[in-house]
CSV table of C-alpha atoms in Angstrom, one decimal:
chain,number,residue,atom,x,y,z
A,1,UNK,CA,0.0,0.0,0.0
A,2,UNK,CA,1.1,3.6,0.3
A,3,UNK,CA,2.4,3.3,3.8
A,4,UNK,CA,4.8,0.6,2.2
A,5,UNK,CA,5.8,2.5,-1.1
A,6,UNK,CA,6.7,5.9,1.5
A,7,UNK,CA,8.6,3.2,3.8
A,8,UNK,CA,10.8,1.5,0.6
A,9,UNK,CA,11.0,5.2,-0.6
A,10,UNK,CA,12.7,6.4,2.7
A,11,UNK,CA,14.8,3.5,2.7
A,12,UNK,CA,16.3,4.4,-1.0
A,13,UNK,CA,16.6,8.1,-0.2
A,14,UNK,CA,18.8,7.2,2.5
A,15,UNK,CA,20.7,4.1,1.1
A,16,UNK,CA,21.2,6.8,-1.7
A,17,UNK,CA,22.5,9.3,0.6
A,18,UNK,CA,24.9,7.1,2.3
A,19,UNK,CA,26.1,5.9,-1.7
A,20,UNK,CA,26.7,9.7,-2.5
A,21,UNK,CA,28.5,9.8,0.9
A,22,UNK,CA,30.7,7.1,0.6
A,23,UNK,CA,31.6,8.1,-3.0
A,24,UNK,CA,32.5,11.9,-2.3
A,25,UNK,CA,35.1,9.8,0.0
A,26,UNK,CA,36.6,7.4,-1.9
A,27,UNK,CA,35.4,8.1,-5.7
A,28,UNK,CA,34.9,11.5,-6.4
A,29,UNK,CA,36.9,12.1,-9.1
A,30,UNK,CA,35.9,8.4,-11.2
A,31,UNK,CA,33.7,9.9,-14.2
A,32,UNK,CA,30.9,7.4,-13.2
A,33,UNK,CA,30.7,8.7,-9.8
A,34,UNK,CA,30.1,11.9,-11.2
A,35,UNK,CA,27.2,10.9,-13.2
A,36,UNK,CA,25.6,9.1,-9.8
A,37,UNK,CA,26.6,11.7,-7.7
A,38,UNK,CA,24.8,15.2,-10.1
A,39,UNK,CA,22.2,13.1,-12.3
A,40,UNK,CA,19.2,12.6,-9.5
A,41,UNK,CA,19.4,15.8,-8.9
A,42,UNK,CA,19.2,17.4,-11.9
A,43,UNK,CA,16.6,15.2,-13.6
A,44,UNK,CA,13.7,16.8,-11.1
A,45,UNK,CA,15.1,20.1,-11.2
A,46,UNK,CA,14.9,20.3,-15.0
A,47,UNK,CA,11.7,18.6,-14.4
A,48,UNK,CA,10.5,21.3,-12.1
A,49,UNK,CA,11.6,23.9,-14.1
A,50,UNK,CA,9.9,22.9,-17.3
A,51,UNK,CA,6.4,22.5,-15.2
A,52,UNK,CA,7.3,26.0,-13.5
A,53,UNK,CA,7.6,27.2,-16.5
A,54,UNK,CA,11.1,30.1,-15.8
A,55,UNK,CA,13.5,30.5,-17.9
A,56,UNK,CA,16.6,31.1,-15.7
A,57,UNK,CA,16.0,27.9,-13.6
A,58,UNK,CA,15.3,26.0,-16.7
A,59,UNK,CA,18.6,27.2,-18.4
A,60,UNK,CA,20.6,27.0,-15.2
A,61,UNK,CA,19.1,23.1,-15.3
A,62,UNK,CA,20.0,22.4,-18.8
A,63,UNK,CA,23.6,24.3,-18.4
A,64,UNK,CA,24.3,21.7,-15.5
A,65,UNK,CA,23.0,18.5,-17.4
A,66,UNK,CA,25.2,19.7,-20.6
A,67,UNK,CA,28.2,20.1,-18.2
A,68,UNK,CA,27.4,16.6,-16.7
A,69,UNK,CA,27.5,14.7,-19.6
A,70,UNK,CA,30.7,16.8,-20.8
A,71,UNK,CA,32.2,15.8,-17.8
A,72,UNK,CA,31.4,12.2,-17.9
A,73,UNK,CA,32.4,12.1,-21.6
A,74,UNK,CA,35.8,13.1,-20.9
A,75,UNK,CA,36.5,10.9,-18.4
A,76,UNK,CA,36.4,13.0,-15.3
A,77,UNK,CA,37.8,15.4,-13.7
A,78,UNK,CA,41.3,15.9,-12.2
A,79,UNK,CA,39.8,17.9,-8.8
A,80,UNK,CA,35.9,17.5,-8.9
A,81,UNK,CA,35.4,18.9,-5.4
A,82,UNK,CA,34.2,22.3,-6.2
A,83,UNK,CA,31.9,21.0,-9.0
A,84,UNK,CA,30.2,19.3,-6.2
A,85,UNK,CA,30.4,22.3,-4.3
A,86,UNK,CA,29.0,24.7,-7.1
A,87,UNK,CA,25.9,21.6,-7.7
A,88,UNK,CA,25.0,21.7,-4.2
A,89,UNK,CA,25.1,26.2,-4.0
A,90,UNK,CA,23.8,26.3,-7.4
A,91,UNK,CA,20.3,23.9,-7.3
A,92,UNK,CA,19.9,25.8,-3.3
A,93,UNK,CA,20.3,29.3,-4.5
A,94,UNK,CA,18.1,28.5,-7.4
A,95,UNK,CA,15.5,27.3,-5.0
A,96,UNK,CA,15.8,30.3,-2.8
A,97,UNK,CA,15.3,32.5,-5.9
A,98,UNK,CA,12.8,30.7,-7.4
A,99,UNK,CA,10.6,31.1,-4.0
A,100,UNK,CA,12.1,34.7,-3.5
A,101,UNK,CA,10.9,35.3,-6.3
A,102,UNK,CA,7.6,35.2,-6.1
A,103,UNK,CA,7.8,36.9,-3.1
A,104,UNK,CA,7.9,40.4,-4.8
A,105,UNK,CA,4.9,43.3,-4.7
A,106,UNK,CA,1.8,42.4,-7.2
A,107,UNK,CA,3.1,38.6,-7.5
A,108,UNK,CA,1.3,35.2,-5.7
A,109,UNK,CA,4.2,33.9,-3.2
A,110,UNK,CA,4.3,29.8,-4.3
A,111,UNK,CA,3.6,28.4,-1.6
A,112,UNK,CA,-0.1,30.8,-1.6
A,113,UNK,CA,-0.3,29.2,-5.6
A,114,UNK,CA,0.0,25.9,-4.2
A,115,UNK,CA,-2.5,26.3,-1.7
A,116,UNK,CA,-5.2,27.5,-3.9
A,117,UNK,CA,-4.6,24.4,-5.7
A,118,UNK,CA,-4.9,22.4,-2.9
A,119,UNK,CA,-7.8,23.5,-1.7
A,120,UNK,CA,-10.0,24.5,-4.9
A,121,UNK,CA,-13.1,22.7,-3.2
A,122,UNK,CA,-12.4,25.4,-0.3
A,123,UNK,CA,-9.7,28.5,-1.0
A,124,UNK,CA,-7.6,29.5,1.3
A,125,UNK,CA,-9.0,31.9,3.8
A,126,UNK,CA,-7.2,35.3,4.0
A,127,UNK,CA,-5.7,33.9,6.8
A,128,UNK,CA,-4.2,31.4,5.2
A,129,UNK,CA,-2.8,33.1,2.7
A,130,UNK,CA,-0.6,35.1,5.1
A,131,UNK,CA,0.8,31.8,6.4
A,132,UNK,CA,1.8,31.1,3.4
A,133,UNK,CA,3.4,33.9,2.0
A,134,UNK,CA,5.1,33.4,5.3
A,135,UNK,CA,6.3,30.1,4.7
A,136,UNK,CA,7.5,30.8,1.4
A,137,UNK,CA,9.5,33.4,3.1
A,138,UNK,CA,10.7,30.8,5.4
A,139,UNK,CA,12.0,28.5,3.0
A,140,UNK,CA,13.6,30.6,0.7
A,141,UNK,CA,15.7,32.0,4.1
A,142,UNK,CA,16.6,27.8,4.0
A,143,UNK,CA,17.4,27.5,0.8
A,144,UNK,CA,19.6,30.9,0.7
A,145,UNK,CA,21.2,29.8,4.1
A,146,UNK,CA,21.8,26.5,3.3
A,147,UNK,CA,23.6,27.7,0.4
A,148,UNK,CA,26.0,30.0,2.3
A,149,UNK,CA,26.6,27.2,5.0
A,150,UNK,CA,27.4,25.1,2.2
A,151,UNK,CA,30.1,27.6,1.2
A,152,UNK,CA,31.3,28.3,5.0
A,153,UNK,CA,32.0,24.5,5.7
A,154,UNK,CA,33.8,24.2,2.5
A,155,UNK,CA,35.9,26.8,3.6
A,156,UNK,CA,36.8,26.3,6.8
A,157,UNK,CA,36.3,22.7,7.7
A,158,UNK,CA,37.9,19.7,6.3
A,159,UNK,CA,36.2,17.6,3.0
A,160,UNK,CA,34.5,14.9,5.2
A,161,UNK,CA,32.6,17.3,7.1
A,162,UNK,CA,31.6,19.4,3.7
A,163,UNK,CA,30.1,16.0,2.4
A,164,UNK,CA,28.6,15.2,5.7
A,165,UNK,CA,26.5,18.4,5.4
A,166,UNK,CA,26.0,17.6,1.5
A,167,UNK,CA,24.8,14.1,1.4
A,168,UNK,CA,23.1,13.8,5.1
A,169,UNK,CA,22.7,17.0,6.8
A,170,UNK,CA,20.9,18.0,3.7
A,171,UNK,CA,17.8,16.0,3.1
A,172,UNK,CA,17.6,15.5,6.8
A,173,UNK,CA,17.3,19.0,7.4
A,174,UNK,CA,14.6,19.3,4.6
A,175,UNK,CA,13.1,16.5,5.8
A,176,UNK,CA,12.4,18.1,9.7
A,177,UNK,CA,11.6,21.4,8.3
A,178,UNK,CA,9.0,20.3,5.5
A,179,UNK,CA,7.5,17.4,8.2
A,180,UNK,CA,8.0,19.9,11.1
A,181,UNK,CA,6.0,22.5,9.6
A,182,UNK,CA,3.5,19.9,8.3
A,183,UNK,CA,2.9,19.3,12.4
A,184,UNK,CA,3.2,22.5,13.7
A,185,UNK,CA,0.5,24.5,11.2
A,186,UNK,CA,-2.1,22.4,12.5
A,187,UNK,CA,-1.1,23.8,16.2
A,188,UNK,CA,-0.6,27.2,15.5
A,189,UNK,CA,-3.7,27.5,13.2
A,190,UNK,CA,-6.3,24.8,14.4
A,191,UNK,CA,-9.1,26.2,11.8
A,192,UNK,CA,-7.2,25.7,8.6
A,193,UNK,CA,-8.5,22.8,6.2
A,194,UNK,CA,-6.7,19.6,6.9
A,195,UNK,CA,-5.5,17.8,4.0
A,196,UNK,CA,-3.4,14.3,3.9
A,197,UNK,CA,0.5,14.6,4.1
A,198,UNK,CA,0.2,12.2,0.9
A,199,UNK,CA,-2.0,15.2,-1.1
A,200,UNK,CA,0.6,17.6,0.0
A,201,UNK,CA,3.0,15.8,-1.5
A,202,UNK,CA,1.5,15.0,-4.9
A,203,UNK,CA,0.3,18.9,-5.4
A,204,UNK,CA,3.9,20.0,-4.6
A,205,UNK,CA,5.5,17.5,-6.7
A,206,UNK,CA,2.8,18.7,-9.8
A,207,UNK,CA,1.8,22.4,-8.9
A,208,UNK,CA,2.9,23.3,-12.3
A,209,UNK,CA,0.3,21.6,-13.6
A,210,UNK,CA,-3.9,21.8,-13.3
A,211,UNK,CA,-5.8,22.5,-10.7
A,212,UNK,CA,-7.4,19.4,-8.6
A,213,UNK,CA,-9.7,19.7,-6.1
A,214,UNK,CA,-9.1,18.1,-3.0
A,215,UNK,CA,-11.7,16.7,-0.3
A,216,UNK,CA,-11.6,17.9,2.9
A,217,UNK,CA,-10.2,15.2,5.1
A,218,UNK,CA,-10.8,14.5,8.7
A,219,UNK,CA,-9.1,15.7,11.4
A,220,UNK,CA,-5.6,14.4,11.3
């Protein structure tokens, strides 16, 4: 059922991210490393950027593929540690400005667009939109910070702990946040809709695309 596909699912992201962390170790420079290391993450980014529909992401996404498959065709690099550096700034800062973004006067913040495509059967109360242009804020300061911490361990702290941060800290820190705020809106604002953590998912992973209403679901 769903509760197993989410389980296997949690078990591969982090068998992944334990891979990616044992090869920044002891294969980052092998060409095929390379290509294990960059291509899951730039697949959904291009993919995200196409449904989002903006150009600078979606050429920032094809740059990176073209210089992926560049890289891999030549067999590698001699010093590949600040290509993974500038993949692991690059798809954060994008993020940041791709929320930021829609942050500015006379535009819909994306979190508020997601919402009203959550909820079609019920839009967003006014005061749910100001959560959610709050939350947008909120994880564009991630993203952004995330970035610069990225830079800051590179740095000043040895390799180990840089892919440590890049490979674990990373999606765990996603993880709490976007499962931590999941908990906590339901505290803080008792009278919003409640909606599955499975429909959140599924209209973040496709808010590019058509609206679908949503049932309301029971209290959680």
């Amino acid at each position: 059922g769903g509760t197993a596909r989410r389980g296997l699912g949690s078990l591969a992201g982090a068998a992944y991210a334990g891979l990616c962390y044992w090869l920044m170790l002891y294969a980052a420079n092998a060409p095929w490393a390379v290509a294990a290391l960059f291509g899951p993450w730039l697949l959904p980014l291009l993919g995200m950027a196409l449904r989002l529909r903006q150009p600078l992401l979606t050429a920032l996404a094809l740059g990176a593929a073209a210089a992926l498959v560049w890289v891999v065709a030549r067999g590698g690099l001699g010093d590949v540690k600040h290509l993974y550096l500038a993949q692991h700034v690059l798809i954060h800062a994008a993020l940041a400005g791709s929320c930021g973004w829609t942050l500015r006067p006379g535009s819909t913040p994306l979190i508020t667009a997601m919402a009203r495509r959550v909820h079609v059967v019920n839009p967003p109360t006014p005061g749910m939109e100001v959560y959610t242009r709050k939350l947008t804020a909120a994880w564009t300061v991630y993203f952004a910070g995330m970035a610069a911490t990225s830079l800051a361990v590179f740095a000043w702290l040895p390799w180990t702990h840089w892919s440590l941060l890049a490979n674990l800290v990373t999606p765990v820190s996603a993880g709490v946040m976007f499962v931590g705020e999941y908990l906590l809106r339901y505290w803080w604002h008792p009278e919003f809709e409640r909606i599955s953590f499975h429909d959140m998912v599924r209209h973040a992973r496709q808010h590019g695309g058509p609206a679908t209403p949503v049932p309301p679901k029971g209290v959680l």
